[in-house]
Coordinates of C-alpha atoms in Angstrom, one line a residue:
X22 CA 159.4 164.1 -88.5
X23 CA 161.0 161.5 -86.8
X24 CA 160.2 160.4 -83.3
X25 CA 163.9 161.1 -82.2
X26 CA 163.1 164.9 -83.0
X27 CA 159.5 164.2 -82.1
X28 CA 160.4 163.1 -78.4
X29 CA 163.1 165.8 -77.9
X30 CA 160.6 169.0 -79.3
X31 CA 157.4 167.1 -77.4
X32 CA 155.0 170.1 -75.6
X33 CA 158.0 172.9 -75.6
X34 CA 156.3 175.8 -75.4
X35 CA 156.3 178.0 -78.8
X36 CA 159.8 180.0 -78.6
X37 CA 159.8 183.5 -77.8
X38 CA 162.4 186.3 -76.9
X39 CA 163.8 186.0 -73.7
X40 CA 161.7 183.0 -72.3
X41 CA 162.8 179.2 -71.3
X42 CA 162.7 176.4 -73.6
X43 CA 160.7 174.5 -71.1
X44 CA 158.5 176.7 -68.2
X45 CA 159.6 175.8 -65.1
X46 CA 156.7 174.1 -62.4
X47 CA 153.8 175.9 -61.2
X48 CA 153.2 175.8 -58.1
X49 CA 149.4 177.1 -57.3
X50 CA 146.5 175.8 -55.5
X51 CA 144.4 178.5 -56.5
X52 CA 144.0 181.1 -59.6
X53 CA 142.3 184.6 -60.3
X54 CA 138.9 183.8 -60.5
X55 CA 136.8 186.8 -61.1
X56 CA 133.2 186.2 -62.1
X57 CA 131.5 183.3 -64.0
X58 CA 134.1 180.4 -63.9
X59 CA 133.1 179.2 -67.0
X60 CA 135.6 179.0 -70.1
X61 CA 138.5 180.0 -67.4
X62 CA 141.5 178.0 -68.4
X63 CA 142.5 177.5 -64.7
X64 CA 140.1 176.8 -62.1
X65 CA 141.3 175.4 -59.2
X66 CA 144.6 173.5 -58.0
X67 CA 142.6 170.1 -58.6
X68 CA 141.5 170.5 -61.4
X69 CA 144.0 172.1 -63.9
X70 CA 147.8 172.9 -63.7
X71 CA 149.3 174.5 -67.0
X72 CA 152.7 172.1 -65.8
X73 CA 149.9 169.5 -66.6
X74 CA 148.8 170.8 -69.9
X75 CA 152.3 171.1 -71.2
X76 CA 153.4 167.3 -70.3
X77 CA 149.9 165.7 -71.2
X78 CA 150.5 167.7 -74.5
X79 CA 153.6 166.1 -74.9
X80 CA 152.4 162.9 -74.3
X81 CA 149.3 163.2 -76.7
X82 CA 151.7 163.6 -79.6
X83 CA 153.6 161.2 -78.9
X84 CA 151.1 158.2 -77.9
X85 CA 148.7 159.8 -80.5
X86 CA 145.5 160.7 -78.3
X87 CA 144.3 162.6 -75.7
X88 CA 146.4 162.1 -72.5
X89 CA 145.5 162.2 -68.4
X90 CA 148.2 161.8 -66.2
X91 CA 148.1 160.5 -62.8
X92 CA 149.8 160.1 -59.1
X93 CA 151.5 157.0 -59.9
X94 CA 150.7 154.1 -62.7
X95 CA 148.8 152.5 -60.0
X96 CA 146.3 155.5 -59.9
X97 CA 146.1 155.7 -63.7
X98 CA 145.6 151.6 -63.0
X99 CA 142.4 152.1 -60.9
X100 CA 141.0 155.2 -62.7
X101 CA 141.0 153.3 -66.1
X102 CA 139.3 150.0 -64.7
X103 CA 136.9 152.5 -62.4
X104 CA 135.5 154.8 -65.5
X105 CA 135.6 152.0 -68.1
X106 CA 133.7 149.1 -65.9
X107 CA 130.1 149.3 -65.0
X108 CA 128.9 147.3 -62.0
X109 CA 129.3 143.2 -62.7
X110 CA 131.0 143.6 -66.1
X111 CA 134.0 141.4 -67.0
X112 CA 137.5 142.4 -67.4
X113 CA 140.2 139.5 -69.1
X114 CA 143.4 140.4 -67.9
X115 CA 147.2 138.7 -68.8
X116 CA 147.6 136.6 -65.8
X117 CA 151.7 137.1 -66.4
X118 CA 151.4 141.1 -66.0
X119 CA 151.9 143.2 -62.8
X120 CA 150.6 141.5 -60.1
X121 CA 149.1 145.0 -58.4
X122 CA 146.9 145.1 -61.5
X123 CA 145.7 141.5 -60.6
X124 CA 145.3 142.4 -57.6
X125 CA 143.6 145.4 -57.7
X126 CA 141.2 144.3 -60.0
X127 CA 140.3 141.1 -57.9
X128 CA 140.4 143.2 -54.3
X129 CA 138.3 146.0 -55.7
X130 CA 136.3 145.3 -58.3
X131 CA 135.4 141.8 -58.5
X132 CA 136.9 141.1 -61.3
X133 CA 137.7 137.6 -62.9
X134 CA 141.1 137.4 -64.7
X135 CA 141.3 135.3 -67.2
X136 CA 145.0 134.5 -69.5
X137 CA 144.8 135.8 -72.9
X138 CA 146.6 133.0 -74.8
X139 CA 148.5 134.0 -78.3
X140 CA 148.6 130.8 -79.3
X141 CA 144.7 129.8 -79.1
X142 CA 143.0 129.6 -82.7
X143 CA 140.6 132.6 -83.3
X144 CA 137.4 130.7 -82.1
X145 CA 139.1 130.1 -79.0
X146 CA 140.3 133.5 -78.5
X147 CA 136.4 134.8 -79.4
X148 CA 135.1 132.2 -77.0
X149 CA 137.2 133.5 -74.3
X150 CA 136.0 137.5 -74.5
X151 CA 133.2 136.9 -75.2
X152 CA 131.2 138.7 -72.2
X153 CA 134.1 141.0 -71.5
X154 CA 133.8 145.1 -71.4
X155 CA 137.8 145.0 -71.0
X156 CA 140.7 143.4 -72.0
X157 CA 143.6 144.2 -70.2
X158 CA 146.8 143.8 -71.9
X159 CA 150.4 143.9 -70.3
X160 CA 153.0 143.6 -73.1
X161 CA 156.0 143.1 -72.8
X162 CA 154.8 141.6 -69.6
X163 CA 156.1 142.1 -66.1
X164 CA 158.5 139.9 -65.3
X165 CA 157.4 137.3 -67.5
X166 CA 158.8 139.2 -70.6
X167 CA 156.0 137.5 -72.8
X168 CA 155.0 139.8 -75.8
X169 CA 151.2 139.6 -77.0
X170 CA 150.0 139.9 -79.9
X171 CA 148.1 143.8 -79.6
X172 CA 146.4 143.7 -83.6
X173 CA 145.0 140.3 -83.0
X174 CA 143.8 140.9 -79.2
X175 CA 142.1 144.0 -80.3
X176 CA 140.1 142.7 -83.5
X177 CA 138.7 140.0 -81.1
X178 CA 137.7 142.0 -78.1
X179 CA 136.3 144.7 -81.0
X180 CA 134.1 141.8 -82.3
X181 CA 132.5 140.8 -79.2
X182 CA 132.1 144.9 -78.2
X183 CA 135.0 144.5 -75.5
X184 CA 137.5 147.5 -75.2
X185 CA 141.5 147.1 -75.2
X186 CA 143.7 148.3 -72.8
X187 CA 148.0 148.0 -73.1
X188 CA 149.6 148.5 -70.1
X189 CA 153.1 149.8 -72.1
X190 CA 155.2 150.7 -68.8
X191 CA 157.9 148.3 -70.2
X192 CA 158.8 149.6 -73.6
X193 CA 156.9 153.0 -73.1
X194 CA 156.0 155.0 -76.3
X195 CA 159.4 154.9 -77.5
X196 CA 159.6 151.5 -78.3
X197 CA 155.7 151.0 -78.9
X198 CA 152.6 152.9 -79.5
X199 CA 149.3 150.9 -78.7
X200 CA 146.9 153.3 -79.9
X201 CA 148.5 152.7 -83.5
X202 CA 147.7 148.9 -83.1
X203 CA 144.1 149.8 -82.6
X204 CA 143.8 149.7 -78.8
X205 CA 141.6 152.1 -77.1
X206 CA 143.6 152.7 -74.2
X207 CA 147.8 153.0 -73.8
X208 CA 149.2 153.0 -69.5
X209 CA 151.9 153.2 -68.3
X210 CA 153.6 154.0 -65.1
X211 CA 156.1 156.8 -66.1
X212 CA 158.3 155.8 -62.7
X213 CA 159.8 153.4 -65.1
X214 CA 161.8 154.1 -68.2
X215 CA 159.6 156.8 -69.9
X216 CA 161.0 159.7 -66.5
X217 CA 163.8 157.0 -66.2
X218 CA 166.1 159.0 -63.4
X219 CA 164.3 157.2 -60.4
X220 CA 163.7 160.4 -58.8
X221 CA 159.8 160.6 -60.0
X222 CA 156.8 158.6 -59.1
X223 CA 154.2 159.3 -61.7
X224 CA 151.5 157.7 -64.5
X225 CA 149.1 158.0 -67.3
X226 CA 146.7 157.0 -69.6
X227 CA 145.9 158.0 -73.2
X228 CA 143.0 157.2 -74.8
X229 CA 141.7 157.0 -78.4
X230 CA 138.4 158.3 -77.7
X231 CA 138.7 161.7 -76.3
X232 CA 135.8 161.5 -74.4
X233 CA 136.9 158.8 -72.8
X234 CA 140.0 161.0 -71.8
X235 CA 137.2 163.3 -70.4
X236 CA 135.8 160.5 -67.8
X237 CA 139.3 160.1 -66.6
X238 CA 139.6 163.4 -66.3
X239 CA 136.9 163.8 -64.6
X240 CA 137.6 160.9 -62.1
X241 CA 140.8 162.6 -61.0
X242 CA 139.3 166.0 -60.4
X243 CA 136.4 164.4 -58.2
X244 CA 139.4 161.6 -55.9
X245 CA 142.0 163.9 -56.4
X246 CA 144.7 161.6 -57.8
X247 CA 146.2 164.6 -59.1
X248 CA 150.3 164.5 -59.8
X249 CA 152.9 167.2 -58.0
X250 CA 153.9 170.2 -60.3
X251 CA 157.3 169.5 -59.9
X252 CA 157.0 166.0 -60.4
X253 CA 155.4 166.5 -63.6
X254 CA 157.9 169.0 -64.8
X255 CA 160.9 166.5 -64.0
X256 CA 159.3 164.0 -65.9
X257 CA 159.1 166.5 -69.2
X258 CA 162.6 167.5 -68.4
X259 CA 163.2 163.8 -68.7
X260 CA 161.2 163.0 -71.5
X261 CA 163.7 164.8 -73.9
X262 CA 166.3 162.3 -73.3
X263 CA 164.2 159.1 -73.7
X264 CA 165.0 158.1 -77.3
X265 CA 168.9 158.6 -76.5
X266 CA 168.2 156.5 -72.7
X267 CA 166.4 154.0 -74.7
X268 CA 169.0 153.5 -77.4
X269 CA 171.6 152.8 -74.9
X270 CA 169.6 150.6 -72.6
X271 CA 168.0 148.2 -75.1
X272 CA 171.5 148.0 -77.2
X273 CA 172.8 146.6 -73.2
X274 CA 169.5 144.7 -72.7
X275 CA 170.6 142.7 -76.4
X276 CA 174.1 142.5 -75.7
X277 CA 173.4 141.0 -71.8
X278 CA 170.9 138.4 -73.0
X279 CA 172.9 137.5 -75.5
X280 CA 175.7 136.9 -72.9
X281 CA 173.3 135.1 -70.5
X282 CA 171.3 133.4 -73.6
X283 CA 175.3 131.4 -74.3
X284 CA 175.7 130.1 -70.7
X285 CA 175.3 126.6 -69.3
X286 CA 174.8 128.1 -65.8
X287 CA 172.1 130.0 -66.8
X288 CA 168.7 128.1 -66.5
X289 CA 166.1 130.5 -68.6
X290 CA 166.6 133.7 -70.6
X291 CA 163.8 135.9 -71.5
X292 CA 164.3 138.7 -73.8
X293 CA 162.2 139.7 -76.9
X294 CA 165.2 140.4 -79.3
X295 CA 166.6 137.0 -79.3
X296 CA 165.7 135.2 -81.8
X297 CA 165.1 132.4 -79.9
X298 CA 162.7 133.9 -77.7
X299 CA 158.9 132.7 -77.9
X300 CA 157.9 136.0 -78.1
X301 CA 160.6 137.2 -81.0
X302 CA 158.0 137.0 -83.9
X303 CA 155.5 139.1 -82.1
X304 CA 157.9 141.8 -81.1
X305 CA 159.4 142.3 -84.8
X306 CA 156.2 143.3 -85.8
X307 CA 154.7 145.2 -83.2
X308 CA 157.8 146.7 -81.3
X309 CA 160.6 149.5 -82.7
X310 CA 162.9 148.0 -79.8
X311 CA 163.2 145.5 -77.3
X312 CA 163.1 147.6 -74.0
X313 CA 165.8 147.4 -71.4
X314 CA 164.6 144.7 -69.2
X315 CA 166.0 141.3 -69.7
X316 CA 164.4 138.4 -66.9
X317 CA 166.6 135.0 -66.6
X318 CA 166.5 132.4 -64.2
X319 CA 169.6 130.5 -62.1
X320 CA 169.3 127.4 -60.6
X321 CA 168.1 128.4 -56.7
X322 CA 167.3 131.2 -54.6
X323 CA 170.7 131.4 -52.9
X324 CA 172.4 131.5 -56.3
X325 CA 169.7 134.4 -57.6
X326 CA 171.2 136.5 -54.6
X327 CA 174.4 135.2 -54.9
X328 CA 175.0 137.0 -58.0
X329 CA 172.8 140.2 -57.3
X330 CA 175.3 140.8 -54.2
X331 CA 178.5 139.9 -56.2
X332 CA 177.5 142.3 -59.2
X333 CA 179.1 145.5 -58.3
X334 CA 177.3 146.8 -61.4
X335 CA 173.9 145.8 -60.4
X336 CA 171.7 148.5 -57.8
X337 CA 168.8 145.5 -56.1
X338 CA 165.5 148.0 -56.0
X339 CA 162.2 146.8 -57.3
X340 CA 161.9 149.5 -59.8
X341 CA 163.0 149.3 -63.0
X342 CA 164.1 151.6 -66.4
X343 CA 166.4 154.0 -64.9
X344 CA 169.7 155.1 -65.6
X345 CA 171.8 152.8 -63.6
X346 CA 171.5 149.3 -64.2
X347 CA 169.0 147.4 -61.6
X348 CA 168.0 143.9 -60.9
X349 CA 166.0 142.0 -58.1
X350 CA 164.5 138.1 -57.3
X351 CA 160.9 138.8 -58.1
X352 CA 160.1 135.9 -55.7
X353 CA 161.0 137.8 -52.6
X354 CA 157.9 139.9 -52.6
X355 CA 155.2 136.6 -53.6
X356 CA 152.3 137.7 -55.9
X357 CA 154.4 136.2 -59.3
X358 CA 154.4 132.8 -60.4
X359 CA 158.4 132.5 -60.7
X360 CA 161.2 130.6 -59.7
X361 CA 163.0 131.3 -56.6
X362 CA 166.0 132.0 -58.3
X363 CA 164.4 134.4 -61.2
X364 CA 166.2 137.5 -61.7
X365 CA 164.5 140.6 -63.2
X366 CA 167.5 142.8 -64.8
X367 CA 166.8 146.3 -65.9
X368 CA 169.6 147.1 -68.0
X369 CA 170.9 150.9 -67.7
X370 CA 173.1 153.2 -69.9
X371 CA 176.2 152.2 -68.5
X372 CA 179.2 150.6 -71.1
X373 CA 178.4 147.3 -72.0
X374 CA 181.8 146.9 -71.9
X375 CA 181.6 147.1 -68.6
X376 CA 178.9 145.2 -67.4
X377 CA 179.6 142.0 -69.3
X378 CA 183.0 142.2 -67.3
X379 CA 180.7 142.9 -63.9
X380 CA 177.9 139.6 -64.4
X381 CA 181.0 137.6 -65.8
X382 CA 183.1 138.0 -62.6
X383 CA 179.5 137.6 -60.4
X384 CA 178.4 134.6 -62.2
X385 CA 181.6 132.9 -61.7
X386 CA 181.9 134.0 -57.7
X387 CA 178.6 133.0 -57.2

């Protein structure tokens, strides 16, 4: 079966006379409970929700291992570094990735974050895990758009005993399935493209050990970073429409770096499907598509928001993957190493048409 029909039929319930194709939320904090608790399928509002078990079923097939989801992707951030890293042990993270995970992992754990370079020769790479319980691996990367290499980061943390975990909130399992490249662990913060309607805040993790799945499980029954019903059952509503989203948005993501790639006014564009891009190689053979965000740089600040506010087409938010195309200067909030005038553009399912007509006109108002 293909993953078109895969992604559309994901966790639908098995059809029967009279019922929905997809249960609507439920909305319980407690259930019948009569004697021994043990083997009861729902316990408590914490710690099951069959909303859940329908969703994180979907997701398992899809990502290919067991699935927890989460509050947000930050929560499914901190519950993977908490149940994976003992006290002291090393985590190597991407220094181009989120910088919340940087953060978070330098604020609360202690942790020394280290760039994994695709470029160093194996030795080097080996040299540079060596020590590590975790590498943490944000690919493509946000903003930075840099593609790693997943195969060869995973054979090298697997050789020194390290464990590999792929932030995949860009692309999402649609474009890219990390547990297939070997990694132990696939993230992502749903909120992005994988829900992709901007009306849900939500994350997970899968894992390729299942009872690794258990610890984080387990870790969101004991701090409670437990997702809304109805949050979760908009996000499977959603999930049905993400390989037809996805189509659209990385066809517009091409054609609008392509556009921005031909420009003299344009300083930088960053976008895995050029061919030009550093990254291109990498993403051919690790990627089924591109992903819809495109990151490009003009020449100052003032010319950055001179276009966001002339682009009638363009929505400024700091999210990104939705429906409606979106864009922001990463620089206002700090916390990335870019340019002032660097533009993160998520690229939405609008015409393309229509949006090369929108930037064209806000490029040359600026």
């Amino acid at each position: 079966m293909r993953d078109a029909t895969r992604i559309v039929r994901a966790g639908a319930p098995a059809p029967e006379p009279g019922a929905p194709f997809l249960a609507g939320p439920t909305f319980a904090s407690v259930y019948h409970l009569p004697g021994d608790p043990t083997g009861a399928p729902y316990q408590y509002g914490r710690y099951q929700n069959p909303t859940w078990t329908a969703f994180e079923a979907a997701l398992e097939e899809l990502e290919g291992g067991p699935t927890v989801l989460f509050a947000s992707g930050m929560a499914a951030t901190y519950a993977l570094l908490q149940t994976t890293l003992g006290a002291g042990e090393r985590v190597v993270l991407t220094g181009d990735g989120y910088y919340a995970t940087r953060s978070v992992a330098a604020k609360h754990l202690g942790a020394r974050g280290v760039d994994v370079c695709t470029a160093a020769t194996e030795a080097d790479l080996l040299e540079q895990l060596e020590g590590t319980r975790l590498v943490w691996v944000e690919t493509p990367s946000n903003p930075a758009l840099t593609v790693y290499d997943v195969r060869r980061i995973v054979e090298a943390a697997h050789a020194v005993g390290a464990l590999v975990a792929v932030d995949n909130t860009t692309p999402t399992v649609g474009a890219q399935k990390p547990l297939a490249l070997g990694a132990d662990f696939s993230l992502a913060s749903d909120t992005k493209a994988l829900c992709g309607h901007s009306d849900v805040v939500l994350g997970h993790v899968s894992a390729a050990d299942p009872e690794r799945a258990a610890a984080l499980r387990t870790w969101r029954i004991e701090t409670g970073a437990i997702p809304g019903p109805m949050e979760v059952w908009l996000a499977h509503r959603s999930l049905g429409t993400l390989d037809v989203r996805l189509e659209r948005m990385c066809a517009n993501a091409q054609g609008v770096a392509t556009f921005l790639a031909g420009r003299s006014d344009v300083v930088q564009v960053r976008y895995p499907g050029l061919a030009t891009d550093p990254s291109h190689a990498v993403a051919q053979r690790q990627m089924s598509r591109y992903g819809p965000v495109v990151s490009f740089e003009l020449g100052t600040a003032a010319a950055a928001q001179a276009f966001l506010s002339a682009a009638t087409l363009v929505d400024e938010a700091t999210s990104f993957g939705g429906l409606h195309t979106s864009g922001e200067r990463r620089a206002r909030w700090g916390g990335d190493a870019v340019a002032g005038g660097f533009i993160r553009l998520s690229l939405g399912c609008e015409a393309l048409e229509d949006l090369l007509e929108d930037f064209e006109a806000a490029l040359a108002g600026r």
